[in-house]
Coordinates of C-alpha atoms in Angstrom, one line a residue:
Chain A
M4 CA -15.5 2.3 12.0
L5 CA -14.8 4.2 8.4
D6 CA -15.2 1.9 5.6
S7 CA -14.3 4.3 2.9
L8 CA -12.9 7.9 2.4
H9 CA -13.8 10.5 -0.2
I10 CA -11.5 13.8 0.0
L11 CA -12.4 16.6 -2.7
N12 CA -9.7 19.5 -3.1
Y13 CA -8.1 19.1 -0.4
R14 CA -4.2 20.1 -0.7
C15 CA -2.5 17.7 -3.5
F16 CA -5.7 15.4 -4.0
R17 CA -8.0 17.0 -6.9
E18 CA -10.6 14.1 -6.0
F19 CA -9.5 11.0 -3.6
R20 CA -11.0 7.6 -2.9
L21 CA -9.8 5.4 -0.6
N22 CA -11.9 1.9 -0.2
K23 CA -12.2 -1.0 1.6
L24 CA -10.8 0.2 4.6
A25 CA -10.2 -2.3 7.5
R26 CA -9.9 -2.0 11.5
V27 CA -5.5 -1.4 10.6
N28 CA -4.5 0.2 7.5
L29 CA -1.7 0.9 6.4
L30 CA -1.2 3.8 3.8
L31 CA 2.0 3.2 1.5
G32 CA 3.5 5.5 -1.0
K33 CA 6.5 8.0 -1.6
N34 CA 7.6 10.8 -0.1
N35 CA 4.8 13.6 -1.4
S36 CA 2.3 11.0 -2.3
G37 CA -0.1 12.6 0.0
K38 CA 0.0 10.2 3.1
T39 CA 0.1 12.6 5.7
A40 CA -2.7 14.5 3.8
I41 CA -4.8 11.4 4.0
L42 CA -4.3 11.3 8.1
E43 CA -4.9 14.9 8.3
A44 CA -8.0 14.7 6.3
I45 CA -9.4 12.0 8.7
M46 CA -8.4 14.0 11.4
L47 CA -10.7 17.0 10.2
L48 CA -13.7 14.2 9.4
A49 CA -13.5 12.6 12.8
T50 CA -13.3 16.0 14.9
R51 CA -16.0 17.3 12.6
G52 CA -14.5 20.6 11.1
D53 CA -12.8 21.7 14.4
P54 CA -10.5 24.8 13.4
G55 CA -8.5 24.3 15.9
M56 CA -7.4 20.7 14.1
L57 CA -6.5 23.2 11.3
F58 CA -4.2 25.1 13.7
Q59 CA -2.8 21.8 15.1
I60 CA -2.0 20.5 11.3
S61 CA -0.4 23.9 10.5
Q62 CA 1.8 23.7 13.5
R63 CA 3.2 20.3 12.2
R64 CA 3.6 21.2 8.7
Q65 CA 6.6 23.8 9.3
D66 CA 6.2 27.3 7.8
E67 CA 2.6 27.2 7.0
L68 CA 1.3 29.5 9.5
V69 CA 1.3 33.2 8.7
Y70 CA 1.9 36.2 10.7
L71 CA 0.7 40.0 9.8
Q72 CA 2.8 42.9 10.1
A73 CA -0.2 44.5 11.8
V74 CA -0.1 41.8 14.6
P75 CA 3.4 40.7 15.2
G76 CA 3.7 37.4 17.0
V77 CA -0.1 36.4 16.5
P78 CA 0.1 33.0 14.4
L79 CA -2.7 32.6 11.7
I80 CA -3.9 29.9 10.1
D81 CA -3.3 29.9 6.1
F82 CA -6.2 28.3 4.9
G83 CA -5.0 28.5 1.2
Q84 CA -2.7 25.9 2.2
F85 CA -5.1 23.3 2.7
V86 CA -7.2 23.7 -0.5
H87 CA -6.1 22.0 -4.0
G88 CA -5.1 24.5 -6.3
R89 CA -5.8 28.2 -5.9
L90 CA -8.1 29.9 -3.4
T91 CA -11.4 31.8 -4.9
T92 CA -14.6 32.6 -4.0
T93 CA -16.2 30.8 -6.2
S94 CA -19.1 28.3 -5.3
D95 CA -17.1 25.4 -5.5
S96 CA -14.3 26.7 -3.7
G97 CA -13.1 25.0 -0.4
F98 CA -12.9 21.3 0.4
C99 CA -14.7 18.2 1.4
I100 CA -14.3 15.1 3.3
S101 CA -16.7 12.4 3.7
P102 CA -17.0 8.9 4.4
Q103 CA -18.5 8.5 0.9
L104 CA -19.5 10.7 -1.7
G105 CA -22.9 12.0 -0.9
M106 CA -22.7 11.0 2.8
R107 CA -22.6 13.2 5.9
G108 CA -19.0 14.6 5.6
I109 CA -17.6 17.7 6.2
R110 CA -17.2 20.6 4.0
F111 CA -15.0 23.9 4.6
A112 CA -16.4 26.4 2.0
I113 CA -15.1 29.9 1.4
E114 CA -18.2 32.1 0.6
P115 CA -18.5 35.9 -0.7
L116 CA -18.8 38.5 2.5
G117 CA -22.1 38.8 3.2
K118 CA -23.5 35.5 2.8
Q119 CA -23.6 34.9 6.4
T120 CA -27.2 34.8 7.9
Q121 CA -28.5 37.9 10.0
R122 CA -28.1 35.1 12.9
E123 CA -24.5 34.5 12.6
T124 CA -22.0 36.8 13.9
L125 CA -18.4 36.9 12.7
P126 CA -16.2 36.5 15.2
T127 CA -13.6 38.8 14.9
D128 CA -10.3 40.2 16.3
L129 CA -10.0 44.3 16.1
R130 CA -6.4 43.8 15.7
L131 CA -6.7 42.1 12.4
P132 CA -7.7 43.7 9.2
P133 CA -11.6 43.3 7.9
P134 CA -12.2 40.0 6.3
D135 CA -12.6 39.8 2.4
S136 CA -14.5 36.5 2.4
I137 CA -15.9 33.8 4.9
L138 CA -15.1 30.2 5.7
R139 CA -17.8 28.1 6.5
I140 CA -17.5 25.0 8.3
G141 CA -20.0 22.0 9.0
P142 CA -21.8 18.8 8.1
V143 CA -22.7 18.4 4.3
S144 CA -24.7 16.0 2.4
D145 CA -25.9 15.5 -0.9
T146 CA -27.7 18.4 -1.1
G147 CA -24.9 21.1 0.4
F148 CA -24.6 21.9 4.4
D149 CA -26.7 20.1 6.2
G150 CA -26.6 20.7 9.8
E151 CA -25.3 23.4 12.1
T152 CA -22.6 25.3 10.5
F153 CA -19.6 27.7 11.5
V154 CA -18.3 31.2 10.1
W155 CA -15.1 32.4 10.3
P156 CA -13.3 36.0 8.5
I157 CA -11.0 35.0 6.0
G158 CA -8.6 37.7 4.4
K159 CA -7.5 38.5 0.6
S160 CA -4.3 36.1 1.1
G161 CA -6.2 33.3 2.5
A162 CA -5.7 33.5 6.2
I163 CA -7.8 33.4 8.7
L164 CA -8.1 36.5 10.5
F165 CA -8.9 35.1 13.9
P166 CA -6.3 34.2 16.5
P167 CA -6.3 30.2 17.0
N168 CA -5.7 30.4 20.7
R169 CA -8.8 32.1 20.8
F170 CA -11.1 29.5 18.9
P171 CA -13.9 28.7 21.2
E172 CA -14.3 24.9 22.4
H173 CA -15.4 22.7 19.8
P174 CA -17.8 19.9 20.3
Q175 CA -15.3 17.3 19.5
S176 CA -12.1 18.8 20.8
G177 CA -10.0 18.4 23.5
W178 CA -7.8 16.1 24.9
G179 CA -8.6 13.5 27.6
A180 CA -8.8 9.7 28.0
S181 CA -12.2 10.3 26.1
Q182 CA -10.2 11.5 22.9
H183 CA -11.9 10.4 19.8
V184 CA -9.0 10.9 17.4
M185 CA -5.5 11.1 18.2
Y186 CA -2.2 11.6 15.9
L187 CA 1.2 10.4 16.6
G188 CA 4.0 11.7 14.3
P189 CA 7.5 10.3 13.4
G190 CA 10.2 11.2 16.2
L191 CA 10.6 10.0 19.5
P192 CA 8.6 11.3 22.3
T193 CA 10.1 13.2 25.2
S194 CA 9.8 12.1 28.6
Q195 CA 7.5 15.4 28.8
E196 CA 5.2 14.3 26.3
L197 CA 5.0 10.8 27.3
G198 CA 4.1 12.1 30.9
S199 CA 1.2 14.5 29.9
M200 CA 0.0 11.6 27.8
W201 CA 0.0 9.5 30.8
S202 CA -1.5 11.6 33.1
F203 CA -4.8 12.4 31.1
L204 CA -4.8 8.6 30.8
Q205 CA -4.9 8.0 34.5
K206 CA -8.3 9.8 34.6
T207 CA -9.8 6.8 33.7
R208 CA -9.4 3.7 35.9
G209 CA -7.8 0.1 34.4
L210 CA -6.2 2.1 31.4
E211 CA -2.8 1.7 33.0
Q212 CA -2.9 -1.9 33.0
R213 CA -4.1 -2.2 29.8
V214 CA -0.9 0.0 28.8
Y215 CA 1.5 -2.5 30.7
E216 CA -0.3 -5.4 28.6
I217 CA 0.3 -3.7 25.3
V218 CA 4.1 -2.9 26.4
R219 CA 4.3 -6.8 27.5
L220 CA 3.6 -7.9 24.3
M221 CA 6.7 -6.8 23.0
A222 CA 8.8 -6.9 26.1
P223 CA 7.7 -9.5 28.9
D224 CA 9.9 -8.7 31.6
I225 CA 8.3 -5.1 32.2
E226 CA 6.2 -5.2 35.3
D227 CA 5.0 -1.2 35.8
I228 CA 6.2 2.1 34.7
V229 CA 6.2 5.0 37.0
F230 CA 6.0 8.7 36.1
P231 CA 7.5 11.2 38.1
P232 CA 5.0 13.3 39.3
A233 CA 4.1 16.6 37.9
G234 CA 5.0 19.7 39.3
S235 CA 2.4 22.6 39.1
E236 CA 4.0 23.8 36.0
A237 CA 3.8 20.4 34.7
V238 CA 7.6 20.5 34.5
F239 CA 9.2 16.9 34.9
R240 CA 12.1 16.6 37.4
G241 CA 13.6 12.9 37.2
A242 CA 13.2 10.1 34.9
I243 CA 10.5 7.7 33.8
L244 CA 11.1 4.4 35.8
V245 CA 10.7 1.0 34.6
G246 CA 9.9 -2.0 37.0
V247 CA 11.3 -5.3 35.2
A248 CA 10.9 -8.4 36.7
G249 CA 13.5 -10.0 39.0
E250 CA 14.9 -6.4 39.2
Q251 CA 15.0 -4.9 42.8
N252 CA 15.2 -1.2 41.5
R253 CA 13.4 0.2 38.8
I254 CA 15.7 1.3 35.5
P255 CA 15.4 4.7 33.8
L256 CA 13.4 4.6 30.8
G257 CA 16.5 6.1 29.0
N258 CA 18.7 2.7 29.6
F259 CA 16.3 0.6 27.5
G260 CA 16.5 1.2 23.7
D261 CA 14.4 3.6 21.9
G262 CA 12.0 0.6 20.7
V263 CA 10.5 0.5 24.4
R264 CA 10.1 4.2 24.2
H265 CA 7.9 4.4 20.9
L266 CA 6.0 1.1 22.3
L267 CA 5.3 3.3 25.3
Q268 CA 4.2 6.0 23.4
L269 CA 2.0 3.4 21.1
A270 CA 0.4 1.7 24.1
I271 CA -0.7 5.0 25.6
A272 CA -1.8 6.1 22.6
I273 CA -3.8 3.2 21.5
C274 CA -5.3 3.3 25.3
S275 CA -5.9 6.9 25.2
V276 CA -8.2 6.9 22.2
A277 CA -12.0 6.9 23.1
Q278 CA -13.6 3.1 22.1
G279 CA -14.7 3.4 18.6
G280 CA -12.2 6.3 17.9
I281 CA -9.4 6.6 15.5
L282 CA -5.6 6.3 15.9
L283 CA -3.0 8.0 13.1
L284 CA 0.4 6.8 13.1
D285 CA 2.7 8.9 10.8
E286 CA 5.9 7.2 10.3
I287 CA 6.6 5.5 13.6
E288 CA 8.4 2.8 12.9
N289 CA 11.3 5.1 12.3
G290 CA 14.3 4.0 14.5
L291 CA 12.2 0.8 15.2
H292 CA 14.6 -2.4 14.3
Y293 CA 13.0 -4.7 11.7
S294 CA 13.0 -7.2 13.8
L295 CA 10.6 -5.9 16.4
M296 CA 8.2 -5.2 13.9
P297 CA 6.3 -8.2 13.6
Q298 CA 5.5 -8.3 17.4
L299 CA 4.6 -4.6 17.3
W300 CA 1.8 -5.1 14.5
K301 CA 0.7 -8.4 16.5
A302 CA 0.4 -5.9 19.6
I303 CA -1.1 -3.0 17.8
I304 CA -3.7 -4.9 15.7
Q305 CA -4.8 -6.9 19.0
A306 CA -5.2 -4.0 20.9
A307 CA -7.2 -2.2 18.0
G308 CA -9.7 -5.3 18.1
E309 CA -10.1 -5.1 21.7
R310 CA -10.5 -1.3 21.9
D311 CA -12.6 -1.1 19.0
I312 CA -10.2 1.5 17.4
Q313 CA -9.4 2.1 13.8
I314 CA -5.8 2.7 12.8
F315 CA -4.4 4.6 9.9
A316 CA -0.6 3.9 9.7
A317 CA 1.3 5.7 6.9
T318 CA 4.7 4.3 6.0
H319 CA 7.1 3.8 3.5
S320 CA 9.3 0.8 5.2
N321 CA 9.2 -2.2 3.4
D322 CA 10.2 -3.8 6.8
C323 CA 6.8 -2.4 8.0
V324 CA 5.0 -4.0 5.1
D325 CA 6.8 -7.4 5.1
A326 CA 6.4 -7.8 9.0
L327 CA 2.7 -7.0 8.6
A328 CA 2.4 -9.7 5.5
R329 CA 4.2 -12.0 8.0
I330 CA 1.8 -11.5 10.9
A331 CA -1.3 -11.6 8.6
G332 CA 0.0 -15.0 7.0
E333 CA -0.1 -16.6 10.6
S334 CA -3.6 -16.1 10.8
S335 CA -6.7 -15.4 9.3
D336 CA -8.1 -13.6 12.2
I337 CA -5.4 -11.2 11.8
S338 CA -5.8 -10.8 7.7
T339 CA -9.3 -10.0 8.1
Q340 CA -8.5 -7.0 10.2
V341 CA -5.6 -5.6 8.0
A342 CA -5.2 -4.0 4.5
A343 CA -2.5 -1.9 2.8
H344 CA -3.6 1.1 0.6
Q345 CA -1.2 2.4 -2.1
I346 CA -1.7 6.4 -1.8
D347 CA -0.8 8.4 -5.1
N348 CA -1.8 11.8 -5.6
H349 CA -1.9 11.3 -9.5
L350 CA -4.9 8.7 -9.4
S351 CA -8.0 9.3 -8.3
K352 CA -8.3 6.8 -5.7
G353 CA -6.2 4.3 -3.7
I354 CA -5.0 0.8 -4.7
S355 CA -6.1 -1.6 -1.7
F356 CA -4.6 -4.9 -0.7
S357 CA -6.6 -7.0 1.8
G358 CA -4.4 -8.8 4.7
D359 CA -4.7 -11.8 2.2
E360 CA -3.4 -10.0 -1.0
I361 CA -0.7 -8.6 1.1
R362 CA 0.6 -12.3 2.3
I363 CA 0.2 -13.5 -1.3
A364 CA 2.5 -10.4 -2.6
V365 CA 5.0 -11.3 0.2
E366 CA 5.1 -15.0 -0.6
H367 CA 5.6 -13.8 -4.2
E368 CA 8.1 -11.4 -3.8
I369 CA 5.8 -8.7 -5.4
E370 CA 6.5 -5.1 -4.1
V371 CA 3.8 -3.3 -3.0
R372 CA 5.3 0.0 -2.3
Chain B
M29 CA 9.4 -7.4 0.1
I30 CA 12.5 -7.7 -2.1
A31 CA 12.6 -5.4 -4.5
A32 CA 13.6 -6.7 -7.9
G33 CA 14.9 -2.9 -8.7
N34 CA 12.2 -0.3 -7.9
N35 CA 11.0 0.0 -11.1
I36 CA 11.7 -2.8 -12.9
S37 CA 8.8 -4.9 -14.7
R38 CA 8.1 -8.5 -14.2
L39 CA 7.4 -11.5 -15.8
H40 CA 6.0 -14.4 -14.0
V41 CA 6.9 -18.1 -15.5
E42 CA 6.5 -21.5 -13.8
G43 CA 9.8 -23.0 -13.5
T44 CA 13.5 -22.2 -13.9
D45 CA 13.6 -24.2 -17.3
D46 CA 10.9 -21.9 -18.3
Q47 CA 13.3 -18.9 -17.1
H48 CA 16.6 -20.0 -18.5
S49 CA 15.0 -20.6 -21.5
I50 CA 13.4 -17.5 -22.1
I51 CA 16.2 -15.4 -21.4
H52 CA 18.5 -17.3 -23.5
L53 CA 15.9 -17.2 -26.5
L54 CA 15.6 -13.8 -25.9
Q55 CA 19.4 -13.2 -25.6
R56 CA 19.4 -14.8 -29.3
N57 CA 17.0 -12.8 -30.7
G58 CA 19.2 -9.4 -29.8
I59 CA 17.9 -8.2 -26.6
T60 CA 20.6 -7.7 -23.6
F61 CA 20.4 -8.9 -19.9
D62 CA 23.1 -6.8 -18.7
P63 CA 21.4 -5.5 -17.0
P64 CA 18.4 -7.5 -17.5
P65 CA 15.4 -5.5 -18.8
V66 CA 12.5 -7.3 -17.1
D67 CA 12.4 -9.2 -13.8
I68 CA 11.9 -13.0 -14.8
H69 CA 10.6 -14.3 -11.3
V70 CA 9.9 -18.0 -10.8
E71 CA 6.7 -19.3 -9.4
G72 CA 7.4 -23.1 -9.0
N73 CA 4.4 -24.2 -10.5
D74 CA 1.0 -23.3 -12.6
S75 CA -1.1 -23.1 -9.2
R76 CA 1.1 -20.6 -7.5
L77 CA 1.4 -18.5 -10.7
I78 CA -2.1 -18.2 -11.5
E79 CA -2.7 -17.1 -7.5
A80 CA -0.1 -14.3 -7.9
I81 CA -2.2 -12.6 -10.9
P82 CA -4.4 -10.4 -9.3
V83 CA -1.7 -9.0 -7.0
A84 CA 0.6 -9.0 -9.4
I85 CA -1.6 -6.9 -11.7
K86 CA -2.5 -4.4 -9.0
A87 CA 0.7 -3.7 -7.7
A88 CA 2.0 -3.0 -11.3
K89 CA 1.0 0.9 -11.4
N90 CA 3.2 2.5 -14.1
R91 CA 4.8 -0.8 -15.1
S92 CA 4.2 -4.2 -17.4
V93 CA 3.7 -7.3 -15.9
G94 CA 3.4 -10.7 -17.8
F95 CA 2.8 -14.2 -17.3
V96 CA 3.8 -17.3 -18.9
I97 CA 2.2 -20.4 -18.0
D98 CA 1.8 -23.8 -19.8
I99 CA -1.4 -24.1 -21.5
D100 CA -1.1 -28.2 -20.1
T101 CA -4.6 -29.3 -20.6
T102 CA -7.0 -27.7 -22.7
P103 CA -6.4 -23.9 -23.6
T104 CA -10.1 -23.2 -22.9
D105 CA -9.8 -24.1 -19.2
R106 CA -6.1 -22.6 -18.8
W107 CA -7.6 -19.2 -20.5
A108 CA -10.7 -19.3 -18.4
A109 CA -8.8 -19.8 -14.8
I110 CA -6.9 -16.9 -15.9
R111 CA -10.0 -14.5 -17.1
N112 CA -11.3 -15.3 -13.5
K113 CA -8.3 -14.2 -11.9
V114 CA -8.2 -11.0 -13.8
R115 CA -12.0 -10.1 -13.6
S116 CA -11.7 -10.8 -9.6
I117 CA -9.8 -7.3 -9.8
A118 CA -12.4 -5.6 -12.1
G119 CA -13.9 -3.9 -8.6
D120 CA -10.8 -2.1 -8.3
F121 CA -9.9 -2.0 -12.4
P122 CA -13.5 -1.2 -14.2
S123 CA -11.7 -1.6 -17.6
L124 CA -10.8 -5.3 -16.8
T125 CA -14.4 -6.1 -16.6
N126 CA -14.1 -6.7 -20.5
S127 CA -11.2 -5.9 -21.9
L128 CA -9.5 -9.7 -21.6
P129 CA -10.6 -11.2 -24.8
T130 CA -12.8 -14.7 -24.7
E131 CA -9.7 -16.1 -26.4
P132 CA -6.3 -15.9 -25.7
S133 CA -4.6 -14.3 -29.2
Q134 CA -2.3 -16.5 -31.2
T135 CA 0.5 -14.2 -30.6
G136 CA 0.4 -13.3 -27.0
T137 CA -2.5 -11.3 -25.5
I138 CA -1.6 -7.9 -24.0
I139 CA -4.2 -5.4 -22.8
E140 CA -3.9 -2.1 -21.4
I141 CA -4.8 -1.0 -17.7
P142 CA -5.6 2.7 -18.2
E143 CA -6.3 3.3 -14.2
I144 CA -2.9 2.4 -13.2
T145 CA -1.1 3.2 -16.8
S146 CA 0.0 -0.5 -16.9
H147 CA -0.1 -3.4 -19.5
V148 CA -0.6 -7.1 -18.7
G149 CA 0.2 -9.9 -21.0
F150 CA 0.0 -13.3 -21.0
W151 CA 1.7 -16.1 -23.0
L152 CA 0.4 -19.7 -23.1
M153 CA 3.0 -21.7 -23.6
P154 CA 3.9 -23.0 -26.5
D155 CA 1.7 -21.1 -29.0
N156 CA -1.4 -19.8 -27.2
R157 CA -3.6 -22.5 -28.6
M158 CA -1.8 -26.3 -28.4
H159 CA -4.0 -28.5 -26.5
G160 CA -1.6 -30.4 -23.8
G161 CA 1.2 -28.0 -24.6
K162 CA 4.2 -26.8 -22.7
L163 CA 7.5 -25.1 -23.0
E164 CA 9.3 -28.1 -24.4
N165 CA 6.8 -27.9 -27.6
L166 CA 8.2 -24.4 -28.1
L167 CA 11.6 -25.5 -27.9
D168 CA 10.8 -28.4 -30.6
T169 CA 10.0 -25.9 -33.1
L170 CA 13.9 -24.5 -32.8
V171 CA 15.2 -27.8 -33.6
T172 CA 16.6 -27.9 -37.0
P173 CA 14.0 -29.6 -39.2
G174 CA 14.7 -32.6 -40.7
D175 CA 17.5 -33.2 -38.1
P176 CA 17.8 -37.0 -37.9
L177 CA 18.8 -37.0 -34.1
R178 CA 15.5 -35.7 -33.4
S179 CA 13.6 -38.4 -35.1
I180 CA 15.7 -41.1 -33.4
A181 CA 15.4 -39.5 -30.2
E182 CA 11.8 -39.6 -30.8
I183 CA 11.8 -43.5 -31.8
A184 CA 13.9 -44.3 -28.8
A185 CA 11.9 -42.4 -26.2
N186 CA 8.7 -44.3 -27.6
Q187 CA 10.6 -47.6 -27.3
S188 CA 11.8 -47.2 -23.9
R189 CA 8.5 -47.8 -22.6
L190 CA 8.9 -51.1 -23.9
Y191 CA 11.6 -51.4 -21.2
G192 CA 9.7 -49.9 -18.1
A193 CA 10.4 -46.2 -18.7
E194 CA 8.3 -44.6 -16.5
F195 CA 7.3 -41.3 -17.5
A196 CA 3.9 -39.8 -18.2
P197 CA 2.5 -39.8 -21.5
Q198 CA 2.1 -35.9 -21.6
D199 CA 5.8 -35.9 -21.0
Q200 CA 6.7 -37.5 -24.1
I201 CA 8.3 -34.6 -25.5
K202 CA 10.5 -33.7 -22.6
A203 CA 11.6 -37.3 -22.6
T204 CA 12.4 -36.9 -26.2
L205 CA 14.2 -33.5 -25.9
H206 CA 16.6 -34.5 -23.2
T207 CA 16.9 -37.7 -25.0
W208 CA 18.1 -35.4 -28.3
L209 CA 20.2 -33.1 -25.9
A210 CA 22.4 -35.9 -24.7
W211 CA 23.6 -36.9 -28.0
Q212 CA 24.6 -32.9 -28.6
K213 CA 28.5 -31.9 -28.8
E214 CA 28.0 -31.1 -25.1
P215 CA 25.8 -34.1 -23.9
G216 CA 23.1 -33.1 -21.4
R217 CA 23.3 -29.6 -21.3
P218 CA 20.1 -28.0 -20.0
Y219 CA 17.8 -25.8 -22.2
G220 CA 19.1 -22.5 -21.7
T221 CA 22.8 -23.4 -22.1
A222 CA 21.6 -25.3 -25.1
I223 CA 20.0 -22.5 -26.8
K224 CA 22.9 -20.3 -25.9
A225 CA 25.3 -23.0 -27.5
R226 CA 23.1 -22.9 -30.8
Y227 CA 22.0 -26.6 -30.5
F228 CA 18.2 -25.0 -30.8
G229 CA 17.7 -22.5 -33.4
N230 CA 16.3 -19.2 -32.3
N231 CA 13.8 -18.1 -35.3
S232 CA 10.9 -20.6 -35.4
P233 CA 7.5 -18.8 -36.3
V234 CA 6.3 -19.4 -32.8
A235 CA 9.6 -18.3 -31.0
I236 CA 9.8 -14.9 -33.4
D237 CA 6.0 -14.5 -32.1
F238 CA 7.0 -14.9 -28.4
V239 CA 10.1 -12.5 -28.8
S240 CA 7.5 -9.9 -30.4
W241 CA 5.0 -10.0 -27.8
F242 CA 7.7 -9.9 -25.1
K243 CA 9.0 -6.6 -26.6
L244 CA 6.0 -5.0 -27.4
L245 CA 4.6 -5.5 -23.6
F246 CA 7.8 -4.6 -22.0
A247 CA 8.2 -1.5 -24.4
I248 CA 11.8 -2.9 -25.5
K249 CA 13.2 -1.8 -28.6

């Protein structure tokens, strides 16, 4: 589990530290305070600098991918978007994310062309223009790069001159029940998305039951969930069906409120993340009624403990924080597992509140926003 | 959490008497409460107020936060308890390790927390130094000097003990003031309304110091 996080030069953060991380962490702050950037930084650290993650992040943030006239239709990663300030090729350009300053983190560094060693071949795509500098990605410690690094071509504009769909498999990448880090964004998942998550989950025995257990923490009448079989093109026909106690026929998931759909997605995600892994939730409380939140938190915290997962949830919902505080107040087992962190990219570190402090804040009507 | 308006600063006080007295005293000194410049929040008692100090300070980014608490016993004990609470978050805000002085300032203490662009203030009722002091001691300074009713009220309160009155010795001043209030034009008004009705004055030296401390802490003209 991460105890702390140190970010250098990533997006809106010149330098930012998060300390006193707990098993379940709430990230609080206004829009544009940098909460999503922090989730991304954790993803990049947890996937050991997989460039495919840069692509996923760019896709999620709209308008970040770039297209060159020379090769229309080929999306490229605009590396400049990831770096705080202007992109240059000076020695401290690029960004770095580590559990703690000096500890083995991941660095994404821009270096002048020609700095690659003889053994390193720059992967190139002949359709694309020649590079201007190189992007070196790899583990870093106090003294600089410390381990195997990978190099990529970068253009003058900051674009990574290599098509993302041809990135080679990174040691940490890949979906599946053994996934180490997972991100859930705001918005309701489609049945298709739920279905593909479900089919990967099924690779490992026993996880289905765990999903039902989590769902039942909030909806005790649900007995099972049946997904329509995937066709060879993974196109879904038919609805996801939910078996409910006392009902002969299963009921389409669509007949239930949004809450159950959100919960199902969350339950599948929690079970999909490998033990010891990290789950990142970005404003997933949207669309959930505030009365459901305390139970939802309880379910999340319990499952996180059982599966040994660390969770980071970004929110700007007061209801969300209130609900967490109420749960934290109920038992010290729970309050030691949670923390809330105020994120503000104008400051150099997060302001952290332990589970107990969250409880005190709610009792005294102190707003922790 | 109940938002007292998203960016409004807060003054934590022990009880509703403190809240109303402070509001009316400030209004008598030219500060308008429409809308309130500061949220004056009642904690209920001194332990609850002290418990809230670390979290209230942490949550006060870009704002000011103040605490008004009765000295009650000895000023040194009270101040030590406050200092401990402030020091407990010095890990998050290193400037707090030594910025709170060893004794409260006689005109109210204010310190800056540069890490979160905040100011924190402490006022120990009545005057930051009186042994056994409380709100009533400050209100007492606002009774017109030489008011005969005040003298008789004190005598009566003293004598009441011979007839079985049960209030504790440290509450003598409360008994005296409430007795005095019982004899005003509108008998038995609570402190706040009594200040508004001008039974109490508004400008004893300690009241002026309090108002100045408040204005400085919360940047009110």
